[in-house]
mmCIF file with all atom_site columns, C-alpha atoms in Angstrom:
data_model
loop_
_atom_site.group_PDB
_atom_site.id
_atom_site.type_symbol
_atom_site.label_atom_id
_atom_site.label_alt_id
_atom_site.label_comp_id
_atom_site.label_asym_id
_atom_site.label_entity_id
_atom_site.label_seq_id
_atom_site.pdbx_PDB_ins_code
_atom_site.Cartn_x
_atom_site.Cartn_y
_atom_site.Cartn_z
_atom_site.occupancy
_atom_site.B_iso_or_equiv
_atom_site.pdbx_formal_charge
_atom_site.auth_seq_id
_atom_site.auth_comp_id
_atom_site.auth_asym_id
_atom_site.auth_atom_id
_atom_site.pdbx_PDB_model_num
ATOM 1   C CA . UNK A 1 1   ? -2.539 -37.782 -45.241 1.00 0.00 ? 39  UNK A CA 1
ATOM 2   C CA . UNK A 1 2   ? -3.356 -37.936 -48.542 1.00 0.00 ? 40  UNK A CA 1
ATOM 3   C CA . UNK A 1 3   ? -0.412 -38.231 -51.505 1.00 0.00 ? 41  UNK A CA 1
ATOM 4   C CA . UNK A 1 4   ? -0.982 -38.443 -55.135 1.00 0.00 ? 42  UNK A CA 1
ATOM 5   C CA . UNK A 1 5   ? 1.786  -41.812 -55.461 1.00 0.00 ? 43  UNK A CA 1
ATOM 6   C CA . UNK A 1 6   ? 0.293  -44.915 -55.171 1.00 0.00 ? 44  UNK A CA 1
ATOM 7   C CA . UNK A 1 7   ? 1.593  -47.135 -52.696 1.00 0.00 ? 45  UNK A CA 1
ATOM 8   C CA . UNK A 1 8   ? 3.270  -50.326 -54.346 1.00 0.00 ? 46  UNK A CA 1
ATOM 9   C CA . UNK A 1 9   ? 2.418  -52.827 -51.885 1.00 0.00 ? 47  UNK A CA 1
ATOM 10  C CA . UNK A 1 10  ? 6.066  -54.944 -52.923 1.00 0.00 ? 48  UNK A CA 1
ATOM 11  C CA . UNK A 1 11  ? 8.654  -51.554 -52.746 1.00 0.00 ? 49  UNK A CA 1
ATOM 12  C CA . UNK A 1 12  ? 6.541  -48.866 -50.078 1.00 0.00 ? 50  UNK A CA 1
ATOM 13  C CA . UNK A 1 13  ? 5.231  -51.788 -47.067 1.00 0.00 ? 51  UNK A CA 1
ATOM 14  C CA . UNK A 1 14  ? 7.158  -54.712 -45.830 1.00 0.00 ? 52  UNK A CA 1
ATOM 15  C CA . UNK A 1 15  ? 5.855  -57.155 -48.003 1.00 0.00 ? 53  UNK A CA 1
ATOM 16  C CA . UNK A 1 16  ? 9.246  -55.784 -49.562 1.00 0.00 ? 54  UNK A CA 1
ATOM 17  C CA . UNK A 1 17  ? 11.060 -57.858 -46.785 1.00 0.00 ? 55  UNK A CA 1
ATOM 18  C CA . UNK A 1 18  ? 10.186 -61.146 -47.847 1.00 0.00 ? 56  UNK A CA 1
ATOM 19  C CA . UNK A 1 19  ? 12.482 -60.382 -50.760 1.00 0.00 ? 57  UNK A CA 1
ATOM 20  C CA . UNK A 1 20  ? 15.339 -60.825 -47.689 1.00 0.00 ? 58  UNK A CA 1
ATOM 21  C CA . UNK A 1 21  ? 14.036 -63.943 -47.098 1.00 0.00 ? 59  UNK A CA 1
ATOM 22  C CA . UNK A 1 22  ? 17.210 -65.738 -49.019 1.00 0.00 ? 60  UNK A CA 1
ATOM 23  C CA . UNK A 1 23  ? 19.802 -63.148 -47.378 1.00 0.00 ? 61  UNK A CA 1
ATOM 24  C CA . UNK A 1 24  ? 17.967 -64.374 -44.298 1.00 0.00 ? 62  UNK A CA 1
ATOM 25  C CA . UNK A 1 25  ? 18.589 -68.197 -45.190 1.00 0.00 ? 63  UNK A CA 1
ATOM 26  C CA . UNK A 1 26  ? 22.187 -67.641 -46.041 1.00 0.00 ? 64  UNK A CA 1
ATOM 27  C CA . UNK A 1 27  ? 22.976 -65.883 -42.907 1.00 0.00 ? 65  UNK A CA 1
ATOM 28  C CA . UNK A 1 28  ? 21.873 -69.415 -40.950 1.00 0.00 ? 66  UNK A CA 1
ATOM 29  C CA . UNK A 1 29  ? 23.295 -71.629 -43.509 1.00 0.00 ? 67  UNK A CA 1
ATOM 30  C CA . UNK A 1 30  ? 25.888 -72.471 -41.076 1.00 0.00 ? 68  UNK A CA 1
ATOM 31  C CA . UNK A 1 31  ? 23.096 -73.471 -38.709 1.00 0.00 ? 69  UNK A CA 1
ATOM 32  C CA . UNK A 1 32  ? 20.609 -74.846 -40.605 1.00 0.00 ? 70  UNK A CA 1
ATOM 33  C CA . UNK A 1 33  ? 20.053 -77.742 -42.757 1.00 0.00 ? 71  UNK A CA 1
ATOM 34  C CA . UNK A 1 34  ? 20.111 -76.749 -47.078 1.00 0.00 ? 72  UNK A CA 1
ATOM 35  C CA . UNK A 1 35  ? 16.562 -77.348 -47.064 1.00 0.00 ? 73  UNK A CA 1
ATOM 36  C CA . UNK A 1 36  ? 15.910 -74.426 -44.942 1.00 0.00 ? 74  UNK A CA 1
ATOM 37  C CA . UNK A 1 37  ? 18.394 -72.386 -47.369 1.00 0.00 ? 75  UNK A CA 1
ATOM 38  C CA . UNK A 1 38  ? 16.664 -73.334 -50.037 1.00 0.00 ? 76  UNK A CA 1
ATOM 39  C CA . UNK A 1 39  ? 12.825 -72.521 -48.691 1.00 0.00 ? 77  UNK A CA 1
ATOM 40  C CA . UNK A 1 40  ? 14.093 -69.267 -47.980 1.00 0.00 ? 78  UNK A CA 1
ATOM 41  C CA . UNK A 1 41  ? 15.249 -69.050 -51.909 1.00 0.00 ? 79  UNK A CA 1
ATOM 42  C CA . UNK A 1 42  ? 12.083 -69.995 -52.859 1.00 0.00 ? 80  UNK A CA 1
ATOM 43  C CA . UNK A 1 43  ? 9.887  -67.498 -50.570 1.00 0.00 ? 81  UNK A CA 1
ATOM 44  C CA . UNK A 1 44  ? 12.129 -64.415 -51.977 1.00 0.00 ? 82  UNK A CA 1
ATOM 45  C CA . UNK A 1 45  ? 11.812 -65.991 -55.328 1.00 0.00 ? 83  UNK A CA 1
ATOM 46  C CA . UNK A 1 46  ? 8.394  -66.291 -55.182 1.00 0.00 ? 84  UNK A CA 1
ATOM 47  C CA . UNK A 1 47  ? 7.963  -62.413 -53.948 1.00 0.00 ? 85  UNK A CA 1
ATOM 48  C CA . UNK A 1 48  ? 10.085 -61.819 -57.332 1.00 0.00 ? 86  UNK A CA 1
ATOM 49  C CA . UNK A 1 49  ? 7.417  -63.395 -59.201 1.00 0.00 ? 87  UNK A CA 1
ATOM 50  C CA . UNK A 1 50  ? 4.556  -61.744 -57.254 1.00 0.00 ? 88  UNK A CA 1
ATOM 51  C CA . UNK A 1 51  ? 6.119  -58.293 -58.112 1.00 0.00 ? 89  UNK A CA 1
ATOM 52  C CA . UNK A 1 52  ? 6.395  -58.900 -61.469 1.00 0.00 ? 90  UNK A CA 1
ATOM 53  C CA . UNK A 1 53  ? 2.507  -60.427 -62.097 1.00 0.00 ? 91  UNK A CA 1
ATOM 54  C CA . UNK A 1 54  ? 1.925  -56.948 -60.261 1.00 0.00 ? 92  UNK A CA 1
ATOM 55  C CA . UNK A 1 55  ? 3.555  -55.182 -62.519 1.00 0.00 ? 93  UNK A CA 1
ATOM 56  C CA . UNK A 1 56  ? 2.516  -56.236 -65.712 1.00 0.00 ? 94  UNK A CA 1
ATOM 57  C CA . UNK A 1 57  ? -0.719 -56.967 -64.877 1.00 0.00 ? 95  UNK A CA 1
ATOM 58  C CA . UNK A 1 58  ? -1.212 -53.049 -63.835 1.00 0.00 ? 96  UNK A CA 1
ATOM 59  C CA . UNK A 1 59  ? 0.486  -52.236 -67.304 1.00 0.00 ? 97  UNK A CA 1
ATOM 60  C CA . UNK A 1 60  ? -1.895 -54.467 -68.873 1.00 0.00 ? 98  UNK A CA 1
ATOM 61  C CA . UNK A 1 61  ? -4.579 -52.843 -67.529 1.00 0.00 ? 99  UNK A CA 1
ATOM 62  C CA . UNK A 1 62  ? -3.197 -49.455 -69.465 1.00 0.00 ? 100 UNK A CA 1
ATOM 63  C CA . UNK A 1 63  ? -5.054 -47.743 -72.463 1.00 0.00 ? 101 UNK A CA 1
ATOM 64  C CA . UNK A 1 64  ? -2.735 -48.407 -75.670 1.00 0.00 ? 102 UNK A CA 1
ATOM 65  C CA . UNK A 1 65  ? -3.169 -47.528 -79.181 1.00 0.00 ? 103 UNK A CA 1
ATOM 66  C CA . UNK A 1 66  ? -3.589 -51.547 -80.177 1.00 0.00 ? 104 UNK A CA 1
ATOM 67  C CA . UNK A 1 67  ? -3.224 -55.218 -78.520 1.00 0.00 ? 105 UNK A CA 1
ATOM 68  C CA . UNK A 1 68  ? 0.449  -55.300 -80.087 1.00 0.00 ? 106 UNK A CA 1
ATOM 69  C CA . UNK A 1 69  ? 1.795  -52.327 -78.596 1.00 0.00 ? 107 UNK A CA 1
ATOM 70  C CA . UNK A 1 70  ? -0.041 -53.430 -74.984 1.00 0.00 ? 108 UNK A CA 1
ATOM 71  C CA . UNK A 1 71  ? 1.891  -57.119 -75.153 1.00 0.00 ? 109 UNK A CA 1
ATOM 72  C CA . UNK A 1 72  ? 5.329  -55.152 -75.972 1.00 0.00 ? 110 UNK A CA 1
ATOM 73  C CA . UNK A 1 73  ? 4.429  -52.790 -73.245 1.00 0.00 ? 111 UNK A CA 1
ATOM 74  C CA . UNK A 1 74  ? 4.067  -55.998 -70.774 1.00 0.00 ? 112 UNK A CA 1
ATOM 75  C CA . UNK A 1 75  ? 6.773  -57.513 -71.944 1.00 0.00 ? 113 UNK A CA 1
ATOM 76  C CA . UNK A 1 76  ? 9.187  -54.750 -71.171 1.00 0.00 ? 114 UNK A CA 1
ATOM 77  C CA . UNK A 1 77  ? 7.645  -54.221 -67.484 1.00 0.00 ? 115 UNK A CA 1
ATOM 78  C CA . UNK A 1 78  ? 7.685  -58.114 -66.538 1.00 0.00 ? 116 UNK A CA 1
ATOM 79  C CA . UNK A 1 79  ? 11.664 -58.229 -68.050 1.00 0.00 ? 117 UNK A CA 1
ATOM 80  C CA . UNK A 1 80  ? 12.355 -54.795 -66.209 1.00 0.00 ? 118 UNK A CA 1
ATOM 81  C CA . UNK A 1 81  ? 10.702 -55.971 -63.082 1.00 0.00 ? 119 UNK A CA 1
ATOM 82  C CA . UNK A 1 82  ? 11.760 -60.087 -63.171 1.00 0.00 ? 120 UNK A CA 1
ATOM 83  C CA . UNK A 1 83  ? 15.402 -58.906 -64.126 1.00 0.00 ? 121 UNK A CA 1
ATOM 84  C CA . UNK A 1 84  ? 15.691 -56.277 -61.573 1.00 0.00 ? 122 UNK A CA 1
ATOM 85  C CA . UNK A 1 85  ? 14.249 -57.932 -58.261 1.00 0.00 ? 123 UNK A CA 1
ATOM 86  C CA . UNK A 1 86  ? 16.205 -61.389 -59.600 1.00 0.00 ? 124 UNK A CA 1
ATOM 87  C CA . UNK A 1 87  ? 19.373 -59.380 -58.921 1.00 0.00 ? 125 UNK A CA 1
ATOM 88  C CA . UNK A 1 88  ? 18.552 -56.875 -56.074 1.00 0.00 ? 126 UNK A CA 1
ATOM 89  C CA . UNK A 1 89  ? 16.864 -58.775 -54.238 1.00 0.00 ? 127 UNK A CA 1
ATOM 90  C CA . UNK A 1 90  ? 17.997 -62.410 -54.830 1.00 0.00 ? 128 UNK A CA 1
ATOM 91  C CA . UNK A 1 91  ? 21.270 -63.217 -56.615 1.00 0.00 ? 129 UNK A CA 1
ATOM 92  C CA . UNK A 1 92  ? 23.477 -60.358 -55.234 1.00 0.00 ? 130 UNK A CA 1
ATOM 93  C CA . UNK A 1 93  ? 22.368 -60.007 -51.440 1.00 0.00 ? 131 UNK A CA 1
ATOM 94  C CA . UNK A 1 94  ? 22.440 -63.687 -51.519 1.00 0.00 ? 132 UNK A CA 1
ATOM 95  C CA . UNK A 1 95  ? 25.669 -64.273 -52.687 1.00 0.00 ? 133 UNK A CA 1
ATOM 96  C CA . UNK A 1 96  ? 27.392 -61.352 -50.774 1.00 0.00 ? 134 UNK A CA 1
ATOM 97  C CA . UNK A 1 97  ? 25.454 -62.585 -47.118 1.00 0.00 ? 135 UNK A CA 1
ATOM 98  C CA . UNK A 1 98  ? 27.046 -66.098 -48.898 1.00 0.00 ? 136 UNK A CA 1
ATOM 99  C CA . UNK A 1 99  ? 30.569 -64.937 -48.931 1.00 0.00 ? 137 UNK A CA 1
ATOM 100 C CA . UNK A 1 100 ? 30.557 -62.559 -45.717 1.00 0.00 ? 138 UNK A CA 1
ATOM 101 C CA . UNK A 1 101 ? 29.241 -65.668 -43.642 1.00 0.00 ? 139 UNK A CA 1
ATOM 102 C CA . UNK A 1 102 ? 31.938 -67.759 -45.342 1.00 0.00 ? 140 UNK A CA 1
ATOM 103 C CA . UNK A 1 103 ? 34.405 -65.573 -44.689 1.00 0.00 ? 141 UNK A CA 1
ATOM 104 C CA . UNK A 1 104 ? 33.909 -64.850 -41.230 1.00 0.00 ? 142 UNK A CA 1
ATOM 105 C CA . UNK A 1 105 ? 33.735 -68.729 -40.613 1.00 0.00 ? 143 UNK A CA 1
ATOM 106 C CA . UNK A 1 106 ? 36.817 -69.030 -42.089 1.00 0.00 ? 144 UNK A CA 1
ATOM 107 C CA . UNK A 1 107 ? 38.912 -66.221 -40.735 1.00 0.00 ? 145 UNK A CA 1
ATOM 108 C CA . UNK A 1 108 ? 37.307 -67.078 -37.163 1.00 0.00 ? 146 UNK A CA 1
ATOM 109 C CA . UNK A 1 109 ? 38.398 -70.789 -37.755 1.00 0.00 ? 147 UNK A CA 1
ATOM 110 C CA . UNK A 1 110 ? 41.809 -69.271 -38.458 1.00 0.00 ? 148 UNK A CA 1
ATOM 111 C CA . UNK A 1 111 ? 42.172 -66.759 -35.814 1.00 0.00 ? 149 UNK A CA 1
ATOM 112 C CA . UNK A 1 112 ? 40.020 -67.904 -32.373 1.00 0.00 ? 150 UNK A CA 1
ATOM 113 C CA . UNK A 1 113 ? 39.747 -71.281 -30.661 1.00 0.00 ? 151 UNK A CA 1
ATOM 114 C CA . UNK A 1 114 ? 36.830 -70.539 -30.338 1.00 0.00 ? 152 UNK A CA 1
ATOM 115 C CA . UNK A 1 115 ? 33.604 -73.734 -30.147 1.00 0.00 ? 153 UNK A CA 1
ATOM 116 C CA . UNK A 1 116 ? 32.378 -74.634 -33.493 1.00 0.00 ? 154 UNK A CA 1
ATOM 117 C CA . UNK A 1 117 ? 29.167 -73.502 -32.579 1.00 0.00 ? 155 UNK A CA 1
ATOM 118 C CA . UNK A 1 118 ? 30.057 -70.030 -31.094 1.00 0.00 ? 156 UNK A CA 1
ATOM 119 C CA . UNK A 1 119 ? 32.144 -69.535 -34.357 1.00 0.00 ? 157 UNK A CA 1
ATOM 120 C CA . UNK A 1 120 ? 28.504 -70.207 -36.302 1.00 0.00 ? 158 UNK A CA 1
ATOM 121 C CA . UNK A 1 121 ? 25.967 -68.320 -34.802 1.00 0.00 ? 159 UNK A CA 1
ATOM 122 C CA . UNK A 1 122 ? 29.023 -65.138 -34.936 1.00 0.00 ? 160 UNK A CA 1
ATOM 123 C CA . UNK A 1 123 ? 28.924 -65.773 -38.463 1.00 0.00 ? 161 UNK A CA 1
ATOM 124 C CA . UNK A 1 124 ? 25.207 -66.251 -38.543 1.00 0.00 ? 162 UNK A CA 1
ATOM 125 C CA . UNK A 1 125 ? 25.146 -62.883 -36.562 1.00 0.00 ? 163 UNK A CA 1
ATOM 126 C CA . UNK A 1 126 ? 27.606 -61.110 -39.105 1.00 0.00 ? 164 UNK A CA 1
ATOM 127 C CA . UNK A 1 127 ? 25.351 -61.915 -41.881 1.00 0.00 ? 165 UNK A CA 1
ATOM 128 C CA . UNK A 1 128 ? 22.457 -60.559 -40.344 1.00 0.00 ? 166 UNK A CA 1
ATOM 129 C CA . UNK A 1 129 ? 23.841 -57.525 -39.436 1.00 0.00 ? 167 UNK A CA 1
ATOM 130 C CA . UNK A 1 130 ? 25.525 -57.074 -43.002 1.00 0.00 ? 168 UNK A CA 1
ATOM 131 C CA . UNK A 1 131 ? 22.155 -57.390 -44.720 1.00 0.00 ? 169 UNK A CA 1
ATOM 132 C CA . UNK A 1 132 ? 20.682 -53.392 -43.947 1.00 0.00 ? 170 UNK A CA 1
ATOM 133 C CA . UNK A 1 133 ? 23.993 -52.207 -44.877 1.00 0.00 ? 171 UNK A CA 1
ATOM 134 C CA . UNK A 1 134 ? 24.016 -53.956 -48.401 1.00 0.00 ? 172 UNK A CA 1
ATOM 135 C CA . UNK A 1 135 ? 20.225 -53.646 -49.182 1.00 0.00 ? 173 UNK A CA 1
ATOM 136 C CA . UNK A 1 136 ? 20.861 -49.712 -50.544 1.00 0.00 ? 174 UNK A CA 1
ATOM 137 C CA . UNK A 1 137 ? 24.258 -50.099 -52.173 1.00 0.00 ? 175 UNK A CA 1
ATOM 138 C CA . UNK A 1 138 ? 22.945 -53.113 -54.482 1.00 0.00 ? 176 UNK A CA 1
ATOM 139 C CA . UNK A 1 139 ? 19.215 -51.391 -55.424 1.00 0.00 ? 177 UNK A CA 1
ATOM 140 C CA . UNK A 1 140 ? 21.402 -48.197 -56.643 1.00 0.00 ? 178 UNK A CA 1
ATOM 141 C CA . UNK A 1 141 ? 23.872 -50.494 -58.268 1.00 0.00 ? 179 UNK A CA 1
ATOM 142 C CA . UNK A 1 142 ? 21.382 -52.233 -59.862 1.00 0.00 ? 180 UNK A CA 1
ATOM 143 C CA . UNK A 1 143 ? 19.452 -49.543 -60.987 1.00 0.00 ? 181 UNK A CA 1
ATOM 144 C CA . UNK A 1 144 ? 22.626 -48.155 -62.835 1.00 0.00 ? 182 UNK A CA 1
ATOM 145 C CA . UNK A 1 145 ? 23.435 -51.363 -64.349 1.00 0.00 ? 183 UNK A CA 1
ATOM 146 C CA . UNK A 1 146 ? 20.323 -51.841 -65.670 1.00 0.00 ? 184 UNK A CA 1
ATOM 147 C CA . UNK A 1 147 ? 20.022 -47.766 -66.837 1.00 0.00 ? 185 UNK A CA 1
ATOM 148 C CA . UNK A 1 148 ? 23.102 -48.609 -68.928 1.00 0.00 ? 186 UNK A CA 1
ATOM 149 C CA . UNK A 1 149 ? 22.111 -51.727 -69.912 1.00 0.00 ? 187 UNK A CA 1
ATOM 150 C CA . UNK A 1 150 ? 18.676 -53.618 -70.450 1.00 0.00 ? 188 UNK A CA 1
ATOM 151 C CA . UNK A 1 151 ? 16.625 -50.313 -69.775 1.00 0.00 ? 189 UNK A CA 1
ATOM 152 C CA . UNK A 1 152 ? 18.030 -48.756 -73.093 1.00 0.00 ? 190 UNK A CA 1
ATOM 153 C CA . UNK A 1 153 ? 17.941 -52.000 -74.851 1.00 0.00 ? 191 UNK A CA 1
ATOM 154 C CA . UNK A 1 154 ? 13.896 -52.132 -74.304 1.00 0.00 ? 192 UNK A CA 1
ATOM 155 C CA . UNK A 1 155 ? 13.505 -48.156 -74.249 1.00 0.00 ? 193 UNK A CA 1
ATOM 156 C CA . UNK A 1 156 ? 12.308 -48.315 -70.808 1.00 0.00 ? 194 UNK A CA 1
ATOM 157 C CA . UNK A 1 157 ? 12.874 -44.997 -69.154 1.00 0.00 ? 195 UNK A CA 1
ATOM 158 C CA . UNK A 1 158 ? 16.077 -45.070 -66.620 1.00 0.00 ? 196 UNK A CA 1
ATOM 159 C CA . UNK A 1 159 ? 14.923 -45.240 -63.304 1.00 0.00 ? 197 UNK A CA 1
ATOM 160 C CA . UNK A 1 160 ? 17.379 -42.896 -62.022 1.00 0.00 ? 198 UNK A CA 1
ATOM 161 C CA . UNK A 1 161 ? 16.259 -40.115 -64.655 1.00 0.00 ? 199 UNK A CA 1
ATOM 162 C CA . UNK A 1 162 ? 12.410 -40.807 -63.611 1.00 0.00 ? 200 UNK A CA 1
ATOM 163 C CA . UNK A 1 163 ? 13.255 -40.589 -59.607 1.00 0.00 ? 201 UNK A CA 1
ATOM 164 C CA . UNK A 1 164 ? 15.007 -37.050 -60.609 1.00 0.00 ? 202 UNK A CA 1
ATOM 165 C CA . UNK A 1 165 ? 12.032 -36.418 -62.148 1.00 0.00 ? 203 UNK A CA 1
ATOM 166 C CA . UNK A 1 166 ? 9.919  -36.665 -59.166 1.00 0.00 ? 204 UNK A CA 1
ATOM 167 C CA . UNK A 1 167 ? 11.889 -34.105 -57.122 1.00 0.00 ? 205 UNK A CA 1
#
């Protein structure tokens, strides 16, 4: 099977999953100690990072007319890529796993008798569940918010122009 896309190792395979890693942590935060929380933060952080050393470092590689015009070029990839995966794949799935667990806790604790415990790992379920459903919604959000946003700042083409493109 041959295609003529190259395969990003941290968006096609499922190295892309230890970007979940935080959703992950948040989803056991009522079962876990912070420390755990936080190590999960700093895997999917540290996949942010990885993507965008990837990224730039593949740009850098690029023919360009001068030195100058390469750092701009890297530049605008690394702040593309570092803003980008910082929201999709770390601030917003984190916070909304966050808030869903925290909710369910809370309306559970208000509406069941149910054992502390029992009323954790549903939580802890809840979130887990909840994170395929948000993954798509918050890329394509993100995508548009940046389209509107940063991407025209730096001239970067939008991404939902370039997937258009492709078909």
């Amino acid at each position: 099977m041959s295609s003529d896309k190259e395969v990003d190792i941290f968006r096609d395979t499922p190295v892309r999953l230890l970007g979940y890693a935080n959703e992950i942590g948040e989803a056991f935060r009522p079962l876990v100690k912070k420390i755990w929380v936080h190590a999960s933060y700093g895997v999917a952080i540290s996949y942010v990072a990885a993507d965008t050393f990837d990224k730039a470092g593949k740009t850098y590689k690029n023919p360009f007319i001068s030195d100058a015009v390469r750092r701009s070029e890297v530049l605008k990839v690394s702040a593309d890529t570092l803003v980008w995966q910082g929201l999709a794949s770390v601030i917003i799935p984190g916070f909304t796993i966050n808030r869903v667990c925290a909710g369910t806790l809370y309306l559970l604790r208000k509406t069941t008798k149910w054992p502390k415990i029992v009323r954790k790992w549903t939580a802890t379920g809840v979130g887990i569940f909840c994170i395929p459903l948000i993954v798509t919604p918050i890329d394509h959000g993100v995508h548009f918010l940046m389209d509107n946003s940063l991407r025209k700042w730096l001239g970067i083409p939008c991404y939902l122009d370039h997937e258009a493109e492709k078909k």
